[in-house]
Tab-separated table of C-alpha atoms in Angstrom:
chain	number	residue	atom	x	y	z
A	1	MET	CA	164.956	93.616	121.620
A	2	SER	CA	161.709	91.964	120.727
A	3	LYS	CA	160.712	88.394	121.717
A	4	ILE	CA	159.439	86.261	118.843
A	5	ILE	CA	156.896	83.443	119.751
A	6	SER	CA	155.519	80.758	117.593
A	7	LEU	CA	152.070	79.223	118.284
A	8	ALA	CA	152.230	75.936	116.909
A	9	ASN	CA	150.560	72.379	116.782
A	10	GLN	CA	150.044	70.304	113.849
A	11	LYS	CA	146.930	69.241	115.289
A	12	GLY	CA	144.122	71.415	113.762
A	13	GLY	CA	141.274	72.925	115.827
A	14	VAL	CA	143.069	73.446	119.118
A	15	GLY	CA	142.778	77.200	119.256
A	16	LYS	CA	145.918	78.325	117.597
A	17	THR	CA	144.615	81.001	115.501
A	18	THR	CA	142.146	82.281	118.049
A	19	THR	CA	145.168	82.442	120.781
A	20	SER	CA	147.361	84.220	118.018
A	21	ILE	CA	144.638	86.924	117.507
A	22	ASN	CA	143.684	87.331	121.027
A	23	LEU	CA	146.964	87.028	122.812
A	24	ALA	CA	148.501	89.412	120.424
A	25	ALA	CA	145.510	91.815	120.923
A	26	ALA	CA	145.922	91.400	124.924
A	27	LEU	CA	149.569	92.134	124.900
A	28	ALA	CA	148.775	95.114	122.835
A	29	HIS	CA	146.281	96.345	125.392
A	30	GLN	CA	149.050	96.046	127.929
A	31	GLY	CA	150.798	98.623	125.949
A	32	LYS	CA	153.127	96.356	124.090
A	33	ARG	CA	153.957	97.029	120.332
A	34	VAL	CA	153.044	93.678	118.829
A	35	LEU	CA	153.416	92.350	115.386
A	36	LEU	CA	151.443	89.355	114.209
A	37	ILE	CA	152.655	87.117	111.415
A	38	ASP	CA	149.982	85.085	109.740
A	39	ALA	CA	151.870	82.140	108.354
A	40	ASP	CA	149.059	79.792	107.793
A	41	PRO	CA	147.678	79.647	104.098
A	42	GLN	CA	144.207	79.578	105.144
A	43	ALA	CA	144.570	83.258	106.492
A	44	ASN	CA	142.069	83.108	109.123
A	45	THR	CA	144.287	85.293	111.358
A	46	SER	CA	144.362	87.888	108.543
A	47	SER	CA	140.584	87.723	107.895
A	48	GLY	CA	139.869	87.506	111.806
A	49	LEU	CA	141.425	91.037	112.203
A	50	GLY	CA	139.181	92.497	109.215
A	51	VAL	CA	141.882	92.556	106.646
A	52	GLU	CA	140.763	92.358	103.048
A	53	ILE	CA	143.450	89.841	101.636
A	54	LYS	CA	142.434	90.437	98.115
A	55	GLU	CA	143.050	94.035	98.220
A	56	LEU	CA	146.799	93.415	99.276
A	57	ASP	CA	149.935	93.835	97.042
A	58	ASN	CA	152.261	92.325	99.659
A	59	THR	CA	151.961	89.398	102.316
A	60	ILE	CA	154.333	86.953	104.129
A	61	TYR	CA	154.406	85.112	100.866
A	62	GLU	CA	156.292	87.908	98.900
A	63	CYS	CA	158.434	88.409	101.726
A	64	LEU	CA	159.575	84.563	101.825
A	65	VAL	CA	159.448	83.851	98.018
A	66	ASN	CA	160.349	87.163	96.446
A	67	GLY	CA	162.453	88.652	99.146
A	68	ILE	CA	160.598	91.936	99.341
A	69	ASP	CA	161.161	94.580	102.132
A	70	PRO	CA	158.587	93.191	104.985
A	71	HIS	CA	158.017	96.783	105.944
A	72	THR	CA	155.859	96.931	102.811
A	73	ALA	CA	153.814	93.942	103.860
A	74	ILE	CA	152.828	95.379	107.371
A	75	VAL	CA	149.136	96.461	107.637
A	76	GLU	CA	147.610	98.219	110.801
A	77	THR	CA	144.593	96.635	112.613
A	78	ASN	CA	141.861	98.074	114.497
A	79	THR	CA	143.685	97.414	117.748
A	80	LYS	CA	146.010	100.192	118.961
A	81	ASN	CA	149.654	98.666	119.166
A	82	LEU	CA	149.092	95.772	116.970
A	83	TRP	CA	150.057	95.353	113.485
A	84	LEU	CA	149.926	92.388	111.069
A	85	ILE	CA	151.698	90.763	108.206
A	86	PRO	CA	148.841	88.931	106.508
A	87	SER	CA	148.979	85.435	104.693
A	88	HIS	CA	147.653	84.551	101.162
A	89	ILE	CA	146.314	81.388	99.753
A	90	ASP	CA	149.526	81.443	97.624
A	91	LEU	CA	151.466	80.370	100.590
A	92	VAL	CA	150.252	76.980	100.047
A	93	GLY	CA	152.709	76.714	97.209
A	94	ALA	CA	155.393	78.432	98.825
A	95	GLU	CA	157.168	75.496	100.406
A	96	ILE	CA	157.511	74.033	96.975
A	97	GLU	CA	159.024	77.298	95.787
A	98	MET	CA	161.156	77.533	98.713
A	99	LEU	CA	162.674	74.313	98.094
A	100	ASN	CA	165.114	75.577	95.517
A	101	LEU	CA	166.172	78.778	97.598
A	102	GLU	CA	169.496	78.882	99.239
A	103	HIS	CA	169.246	78.628	103.139
A	104	ARG	CA	165.468	77.874	102.899
A	105	GLU	CA	164.878	77.006	106.615
A	106	THR	CA	166.054	80.426	107.590
A	107	LEU	CA	164.047	82.711	105.269
A	108	LEU	CA	161.508	84.071	107.779
A	109	LYS	CA	164.301	84.582	110.318
A	110	ARG	CA	166.291	86.988	107.877
A	111	VAL	CA	162.941	88.685	107.087
A	112	LEU	CA	162.198	89.251	110.653
A	113	GLU	CA	165.596	90.546	111.463
A	114	GLN	CA	164.945	93.486	109.464
A	115	ILE	CA	161.852	94.539	111.565
A	116	ARG	CA	162.255	92.808	115.205
A	117	ASP	CA	163.703	95.944	116.866
A	118	ASN	CA	160.387	97.956	116.069
A	119	TYR	CA	158.179	95.631	118.473
A	120	ASP	CA	158.272	94.297	121.861
A	121	TYR	CA	156.599	90.895	120.623
A	122	ILE	CA	156.193	89.161	117.434
A	123	LEU	CA	153.826	86.399	117.587
A	124	ILE	CA	153.662	83.753	114.456
A	125	ASP	CA	150.482	81.791	113.807
A	126	CYS	CA	151.840	78.618	112.216
A	127	SER	CA	149.823	76.340	110.088
A	128	PRO	CA	148.485	73.029	111.147
A	129	SER	CA	151.486	70.978	109.828
A	130	LEU	CA	155.032	70.478	110.176
A	131	GLY	CA	156.095	71.631	106.932
A	132	LEU	CA	159.033	74.090	105.623
A	133	ILE	CA	157.011	77.246	106.674
A	134	THR	CA	156.571	75.960	110.312
A	135	VAL	CA	160.052	74.908	110.304
A	136	ASN	CA	160.896	78.484	109.197
A	137	ALA	CA	158.808	79.951	112.202
A	138	LEU	CA	160.549	78.079	114.696
A	139	THR	CA	163.717	78.589	113.549
A	140	ALA	CA	163.058	82.390	113.688
A	141	SER	CA	161.578	82.011	117.021
A	142	ASP	CA	162.860	82.426	120.731
A	143	SER	CA	160.249	80.177	121.998
A	144	VAL	CA	157.064	78.268	120.992
A	145	ILE	CA	153.545	78.536	122.789
A	146	ILE	CA	151.762	74.969	122.103
A	147	PRO	CA	147.847	75.098	122.500
A	148	VAL	CA	146.346	72.172	123.724
A	149	GLN	CA	142.604	71.382	123.368
A	150	CYS	CA	140.911	69.670	126.424
A	151	GLU	CA	139.739	66.748	124.680
A	152	PHE	CA	140.296	63.020	124.457
A	153	PHE	CA	143.100	63.044	122.067
A	154	ALA	CA	144.751	65.931	123.533
A	155	LEU	CA	148.187	64.677	123.531
A	156	GLU	CA	148.008	62.836	120.337
A	157	GLY	CA	150.739	64.287	117.990
A	158	ILE	CA	152.598	66.417	120.713
A	159	ALA	CA	155.328	63.994	120.551
A	160	LYS	CA	155.836	64.305	116.850
A	161	LEU	CA	155.854	68.211	117.554
A	162	LEU	CA	158.480	67.900	120.444
A	163	ASN	CA	160.615	65.897	118.213
A	164	THR	CA	160.536	68.531	115.669
A	165	ILE	CA	161.517	70.952	118.053
A	166	LYS	CA	164.415	68.914	119.318
A	167	ILE	CA	165.654	68.487	115.710
A	168	ILE	CA	165.327	72.338	115.139
A	169	LYS	CA	167.149	72.921	118.450
A	170	SER	CA	170.144	70.699	117.474
A	171	LYS	CA	170.403	71.779	113.710
A	172	LEU	CA	168.997	75.198	113.313
A	173	ASN	CA	168.069	77.099	116.323
A	174	PRO	CA	169.791	75.925	119.574
A	175	ALA	CA	168.201	78.959	121.755
A	176	LEU	CA	164.546	77.992	120.821
A	177	LYS	CA	162.558	77.088	124.067
A	178	ILE	CA	159.185	75.975	124.883
A	179	GLU	CA	157.213	78.868	126.267
A	180	GLY	CA	154.526	76.831	127.690
A	181	PHE	CA	151.526	74.621	126.903
A	182	LEU	CA	148.304	76.389	127.055
A	183	LEU	CA	145.068	74.600	127.833
A	184	THR	CA	142.269	75.799	125.397
A	185	MET	CA	138.484	75.021	125.138
A	186	TYR	CA	138.186	74.211	128.786
A	187	ASP	CA	135.019	73.488	130.350
A	188	ASN	CA	135.059	73.170	134.040
A	189	ARG	CA	131.671	71.270	134.118
A	190	LEU	CA	133.122	68.199	132.161
A	191	ARG	CA	135.390	65.713	133.951
A	192	LEU	CA	137.270	65.192	130.656
A	193	SER	CA	138.555	68.916	130.576
A	194	ASN	CA	139.812	68.356	134.205
A	195	GLN	CA	141.384	64.852	133.481
A	196	VAL	CA	143.147	66.436	130.389
A	197	TYR	CA	144.435	69.333	132.409
A	198	GLU	CA	145.721	67.108	135.199
A	199	GLU	CA	147.320	64.872	132.420
A	200	VAL	CA	149.037	67.835	130.754
A	201	LYS	CA	150.311	69.174	133.970
A	202	ARG	CA	151.684	65.675	135.019
A	203	HIS	CA	153.312	65.431	131.839
A	204	PHE	CA	154.809	68.962	131.412
A	205	GLY	CA	154.765	70.438	134.818
A	206	ASP	CA	155.715	74.086	135.397
A	207	LEU	CA	155.759	74.391	131.286
A	208	VAL	CA	151.965	74.554	131.643
A	209	PHE	CA	150.523	78.051	131.687
A	210	ASN	CA	148.448	78.889	134.852
A	211	THR	CA	146.005	80.455	132.689
A	212	VAL	CA	143.469	78.277	130.931
A	213	ILE	CA	141.259	79.454	128.128
A	214	ALA	CA	137.568	78.553	128.689
A	215	ARG	CA	135.087	77.727	126.062
A	216	ASN	CA	133.374	81.190	125.077
A	217	VAL	CA	130.735	82.111	122.648
A	218	ARG	CA	132.184	85.556	122.103
A	219	LEU	CA	135.577	83.995	121.264
A	220	SER	CA	133.798	82.285	118.520
A	221	GLU	CA	131.882	85.466	117.546
A	222	ALA	CA	134.546	87.892	117.348
A	223	PRO	CA	136.413	86.855	114.071
A	224	SER	CA	133.259	87.453	112.214
A	225	HIS	CA	133.506	91.160	113.077
A	226	GLY	CA	136.989	91.384	112.193
A	227	VAL	CA	138.194	92.207	115.602
A	228	SER	CA	139.637	90.429	118.643
A	229	VAL	CA	137.440	89.376	121.719
A	230	LEU	CA	139.023	92.118	123.709
A	231	ASP	CA	137.745	94.845	121.542
A	232	TYR	CA	134.457	92.727	120.632
A	233	ASP	CA	133.409	92.289	124.230
A	234	PRO	CA	135.967	93.344	126.966
A	235	SER	CA	133.982	91.962	129.850
A	236	SER	CA	133.767	88.451	128.300
A	237	LYS	CA	135.480	85.393	129.842
A	238	GLY	CA	137.476	85.024	126.683
A	239	ALA	CA	138.769	88.627	127.042
A	240	GLN	CA	139.625	88.059	130.556
A	241	ASN	CA	141.248	84.758	129.912
A	242	TYR	CA	143.460	86.290	127.177
A	243	THR	CA	144.472	89.345	129.306
A	244	SER	CA	145.537	86.919	132.084
A	245	LEU	CA	147.528	85.036	129.764
A	246	ALA	CA	149.374	88.140	128.292
A	247	LYS	CA	150.229	89.235	131.829
A	248	GLU	CA	151.365	85.819	132.853
A	249	LEU	CA	153.804	85.870	129.494
A	250	ILE	CA	155.016	89.529	130.346
A	251	LYS	CA	155.746	88.304	134.032
A	252	ARG	CA	157.659	85.201	132.680
A	253	GLN	CA	159.925	87.607	130.589
A	254	SER	CA	160.546	89.790	133.425
A	255	LEU	CA	161.854	87.070	135.765
């Protein structure tokens, strides 16, 4: 049985898509079969893995709104053991279309139930909002990873996300857990980065991953080449960080 993990934070620019792509690739490099779901209308995860969205017949949009077989939307990536269900700009209107559908909060869960046995991990890159598609992702997930940028307003908005998770646990998905808080864009030369780390650690204790994602130029460059940082520059700090995160995640699951 696979583990389904959403990566969510309604605050934009926290490294959510970067983490989705590179954690998925790092898990794949560890020999795990991984499916990445791009649930963000911006489709940055899809383009960041070299997928030409205009050439696709089926995406996560068609799975949710039209009920198509999700197997027909899965595409191979350039990374061994890593597959993707891409997004599309049409996903922007999906939330309005989904309002009229029965059991609208569990549409994605029903999609993933058809394919989850084929993978060890399914990661869902959520949009930077707490709308219906993000609710679908959290309802379908076993756990959620919350990326937190090492900046002054790091904890701003997290209370709102935690409240959303609490509501989903009480009404839609009692088994949903917080997998962990992940510190991103960390710069150990800056006092602020260290202060943010200490503050997040003080608030959330053992829920904070030991692995911290450092600022790294290679992480920014890799998406323009349509590959993860592990395939772009395996020796880079970014690749090392995400390999460490993947190993930490696998270890947590085995405990």
